[in-house]
Every structure is written in C-alpha cells, then in structure tokens.
mmCIF file of C-alpha atoms in Angstrom:
data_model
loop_
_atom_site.group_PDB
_atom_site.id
_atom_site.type_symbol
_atom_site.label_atom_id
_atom_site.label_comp_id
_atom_site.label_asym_id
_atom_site.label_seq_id
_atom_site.Cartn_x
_atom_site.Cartn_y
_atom_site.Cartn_z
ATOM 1 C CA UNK A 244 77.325 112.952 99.348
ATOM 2 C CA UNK A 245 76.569 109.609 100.680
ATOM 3 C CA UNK A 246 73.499 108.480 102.411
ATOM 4 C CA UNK A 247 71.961 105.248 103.882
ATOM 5 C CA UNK A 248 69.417 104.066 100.917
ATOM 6 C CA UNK A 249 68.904 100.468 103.263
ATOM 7 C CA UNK A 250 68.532 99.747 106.349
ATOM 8 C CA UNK A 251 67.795 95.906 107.026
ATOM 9 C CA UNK A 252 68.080 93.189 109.955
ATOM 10 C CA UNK A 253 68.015 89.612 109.779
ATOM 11 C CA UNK A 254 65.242 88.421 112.440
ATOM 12 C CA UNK A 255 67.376 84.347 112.731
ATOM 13 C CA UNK A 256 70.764 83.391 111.869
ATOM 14 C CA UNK A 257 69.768 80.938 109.317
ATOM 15 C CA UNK A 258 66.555 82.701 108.376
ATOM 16 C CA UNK A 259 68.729 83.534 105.063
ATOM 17 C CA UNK A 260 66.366 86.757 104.811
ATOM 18 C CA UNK A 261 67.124 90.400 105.968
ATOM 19 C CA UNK A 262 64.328 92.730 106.945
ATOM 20 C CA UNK A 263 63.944 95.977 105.917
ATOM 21 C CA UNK A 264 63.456 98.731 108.220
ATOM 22 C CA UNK A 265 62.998 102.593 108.016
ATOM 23 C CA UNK A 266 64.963 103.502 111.154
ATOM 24 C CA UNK A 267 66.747 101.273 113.573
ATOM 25 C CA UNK A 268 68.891 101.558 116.457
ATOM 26 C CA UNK A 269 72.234 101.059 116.724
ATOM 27 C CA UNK A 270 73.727 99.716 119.801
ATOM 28 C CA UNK A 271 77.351 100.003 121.215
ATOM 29 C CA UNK A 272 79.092 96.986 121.647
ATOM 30 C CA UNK A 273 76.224 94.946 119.656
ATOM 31 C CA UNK A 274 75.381 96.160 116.429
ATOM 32 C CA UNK A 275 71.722 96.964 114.954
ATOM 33 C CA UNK A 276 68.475 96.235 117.090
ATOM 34 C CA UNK A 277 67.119 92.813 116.294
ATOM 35 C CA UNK A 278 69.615 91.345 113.818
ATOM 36 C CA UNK A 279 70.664 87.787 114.439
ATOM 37 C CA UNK A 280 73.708 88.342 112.685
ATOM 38 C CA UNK A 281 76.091 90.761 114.832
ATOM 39 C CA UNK A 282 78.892 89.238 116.065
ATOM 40 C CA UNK A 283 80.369 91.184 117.997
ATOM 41 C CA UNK A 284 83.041 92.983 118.572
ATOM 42 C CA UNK A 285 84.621 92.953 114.744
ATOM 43 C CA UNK A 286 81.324 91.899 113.075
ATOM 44 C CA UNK A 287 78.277 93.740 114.128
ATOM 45 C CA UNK A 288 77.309 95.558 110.853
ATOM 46 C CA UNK A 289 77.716 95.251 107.333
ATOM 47 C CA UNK A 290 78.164 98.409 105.311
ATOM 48 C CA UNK A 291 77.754 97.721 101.569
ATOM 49 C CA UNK A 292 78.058 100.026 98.165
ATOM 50 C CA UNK A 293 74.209 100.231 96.414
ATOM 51 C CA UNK A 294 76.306 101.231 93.359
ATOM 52 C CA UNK A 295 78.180 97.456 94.007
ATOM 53 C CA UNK A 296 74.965 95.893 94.305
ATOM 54 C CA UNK A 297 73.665 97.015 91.367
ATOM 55 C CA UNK A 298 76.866 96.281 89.273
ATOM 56 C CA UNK A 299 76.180 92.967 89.865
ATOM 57 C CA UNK A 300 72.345 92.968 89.438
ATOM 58 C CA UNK A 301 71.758 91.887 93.341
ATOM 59 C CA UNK A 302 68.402 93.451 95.347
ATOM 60 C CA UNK A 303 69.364 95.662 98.559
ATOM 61 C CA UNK A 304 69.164 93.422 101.521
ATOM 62 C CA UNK A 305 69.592 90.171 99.845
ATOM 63 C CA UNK A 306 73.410 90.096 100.642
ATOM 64 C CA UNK A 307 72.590 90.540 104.243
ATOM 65 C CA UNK A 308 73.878 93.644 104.861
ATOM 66 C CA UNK A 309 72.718 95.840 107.666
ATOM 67 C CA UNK A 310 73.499 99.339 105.585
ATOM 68 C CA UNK A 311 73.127 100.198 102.288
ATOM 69 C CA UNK A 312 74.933 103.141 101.444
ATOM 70 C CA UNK A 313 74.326 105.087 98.246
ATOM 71 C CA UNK A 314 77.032 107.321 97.282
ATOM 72 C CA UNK A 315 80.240 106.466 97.412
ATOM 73 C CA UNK A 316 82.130 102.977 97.352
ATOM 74 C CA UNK A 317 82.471 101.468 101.121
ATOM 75 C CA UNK A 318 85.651 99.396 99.833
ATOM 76 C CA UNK A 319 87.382 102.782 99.856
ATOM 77 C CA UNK A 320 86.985 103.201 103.764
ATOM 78 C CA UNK A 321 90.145 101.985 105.423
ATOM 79 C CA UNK A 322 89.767 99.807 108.775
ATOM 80 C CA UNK A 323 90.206 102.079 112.064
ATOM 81 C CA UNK A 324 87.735 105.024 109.850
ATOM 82 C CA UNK A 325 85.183 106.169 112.128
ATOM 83 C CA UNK A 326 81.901 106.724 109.983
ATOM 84 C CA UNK A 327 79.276 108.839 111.632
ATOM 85 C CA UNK A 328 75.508 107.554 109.787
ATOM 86 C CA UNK A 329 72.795 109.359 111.368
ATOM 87 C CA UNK A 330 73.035 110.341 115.543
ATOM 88 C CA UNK A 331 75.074 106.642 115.187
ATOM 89 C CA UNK A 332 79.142 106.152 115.317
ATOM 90 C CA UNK A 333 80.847 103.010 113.678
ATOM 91 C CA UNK A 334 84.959 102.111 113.350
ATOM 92 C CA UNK A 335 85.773 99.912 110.290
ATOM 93 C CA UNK A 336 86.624 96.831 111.315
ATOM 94 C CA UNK A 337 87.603 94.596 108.071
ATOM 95 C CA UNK A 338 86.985 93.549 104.758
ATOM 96 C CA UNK A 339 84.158 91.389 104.737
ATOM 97 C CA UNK A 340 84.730 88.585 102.215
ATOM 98 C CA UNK A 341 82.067 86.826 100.289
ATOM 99 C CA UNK A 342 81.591 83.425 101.644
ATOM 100 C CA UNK A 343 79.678 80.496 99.436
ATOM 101 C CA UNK A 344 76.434 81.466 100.942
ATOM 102 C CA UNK A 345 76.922 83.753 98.050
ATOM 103 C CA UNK A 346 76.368 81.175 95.864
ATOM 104 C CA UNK A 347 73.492 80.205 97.274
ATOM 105 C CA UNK A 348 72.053 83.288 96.161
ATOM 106 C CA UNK A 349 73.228 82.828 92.683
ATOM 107 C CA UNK A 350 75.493 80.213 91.495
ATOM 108 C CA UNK A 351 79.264 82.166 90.805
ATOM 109 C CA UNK A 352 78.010 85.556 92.184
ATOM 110 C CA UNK A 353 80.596 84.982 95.387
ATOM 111 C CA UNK A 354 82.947 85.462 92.343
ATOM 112 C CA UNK A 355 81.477 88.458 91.355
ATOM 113 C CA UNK A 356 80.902 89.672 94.628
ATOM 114 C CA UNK A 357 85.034 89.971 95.240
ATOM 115 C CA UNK A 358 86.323 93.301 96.353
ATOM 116 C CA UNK A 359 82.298 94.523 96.696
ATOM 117 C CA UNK A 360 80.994 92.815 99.509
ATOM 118 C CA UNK A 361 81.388 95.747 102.049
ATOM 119 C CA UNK A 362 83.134 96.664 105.019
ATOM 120 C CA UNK A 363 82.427 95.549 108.647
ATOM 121 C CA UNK A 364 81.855 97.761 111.464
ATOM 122 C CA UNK A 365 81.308 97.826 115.188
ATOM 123 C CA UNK A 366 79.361 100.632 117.073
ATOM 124 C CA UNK A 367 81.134 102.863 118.995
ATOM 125 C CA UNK A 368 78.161 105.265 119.913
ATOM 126 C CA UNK A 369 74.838 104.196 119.863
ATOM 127 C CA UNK A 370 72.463 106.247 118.183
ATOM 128 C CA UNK A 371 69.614 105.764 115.250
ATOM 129 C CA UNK A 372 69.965 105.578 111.681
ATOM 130 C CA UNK A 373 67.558 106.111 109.006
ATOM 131 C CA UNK A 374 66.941 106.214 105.214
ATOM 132 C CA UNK A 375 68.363 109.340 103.965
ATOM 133 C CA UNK A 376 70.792 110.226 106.534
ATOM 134 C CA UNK A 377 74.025 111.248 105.385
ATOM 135 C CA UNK A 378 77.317 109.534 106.171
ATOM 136 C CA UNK A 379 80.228 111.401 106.974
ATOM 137 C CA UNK A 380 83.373 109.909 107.341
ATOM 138 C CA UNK A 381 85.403 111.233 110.824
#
C-alpha cells in the first residue's frame, strides 16, 4: 500500500527550501496551497518515491517535492494515470527531470537523481491531503 509520508511547500521560488506541512490543500488548476513552485497546468506538484530518496541518501523535502510517497516507486505511474491521495485527484503529467539545481544540493547527485526524481502532476479535483493517506491509483 502506498501512502503520503511528506507533504511540503516551498513559501518563494528561489527560497531553495520546502516547508513541511501535516495537511494541505490541493487546488484544481493550481497545485498545493502556498507553494511558489506550481506551474501550472503540467507542473503543479511533484510526486517523488521516499524509497528513491533514500537510495540516494537525500532528506524528504530537500528535492522540492510537494509529495512524498512511501510505498511504491512513482516512476512506475504512466502520464494520463489519475492518482487519488487523500479527498484530492491528480493526472500524471511527465517525467520530471533533475535539473543542476540538483547539484546544488550535492555536487553529481543530478546524476544520481536520473530516472528517480518523480513524476509531475496537475489537480484535477481539489481536495486535502495528509500524512498517512493512502494513494490509490484510478
């Protein structure tokens, strides 16, 4: 079963630190309340693999992703799944791609971050997610 084990926001574009939350809405059409980073309509949250993460010895959050999901491997999900994460709807948008901010982080870990990064999302029902809720794939 997977679940949401992160919930975070990132308060300024260039703030270059993600907030973590224990419940958040989401918002059709704009992504999670408060986060700088939603661009929408292809890029308004980031779904990444905890299991990912910790392959590569990276904190949740510090990646900037919006959802942490424990449980199964977000690469998996194809683009056009619907993913239902607590009262919340999302359809997979893309791959996202690590980018050299990345490296910012840690020099090389964009490397290391290929084919883990997560998948991006836009919501398609707005509804609240929290740590612990399952995620069920539609």
């Amino acid at each position: 079963m997977a679940t949401i084990a992160g919930i975070w926001t990132s308060p300024a574009r260039k703030s270059g630190r993600s907030e973590r939350h224990e419940r958040r809405q989401a918002i059709e059409g704009q992504g999670l309340e408060g986060c700088a980073h939603a661009n929408p309509p292809r890029r308004e949250v980031l779904f990444v693999s905890k299991e990912h993460l910790d392959s590569v010895g990276v904190e949740p959050g510090a990646i900037r992703e919006n959802i942490t999901v424990e449980g199964t491997d977000v690469e998996q999900w194809p683009v056009g799944q619907r993913v239902r994460a607590g009262t919340a709807e999302f359809e997979i948008t893309m791959i996202c791609d690590p980018c050299h901010r990345m490296d910012e982080l840690r020099d090389g870990l964009r490397a290391e971050l290929e084919g883990k990064r997560g998948m991006l999302a836009r919501v398609v029902e707005t509804g609240e997610v929290a740590l612990g809720d399952e995620i069920t794939l539609l």
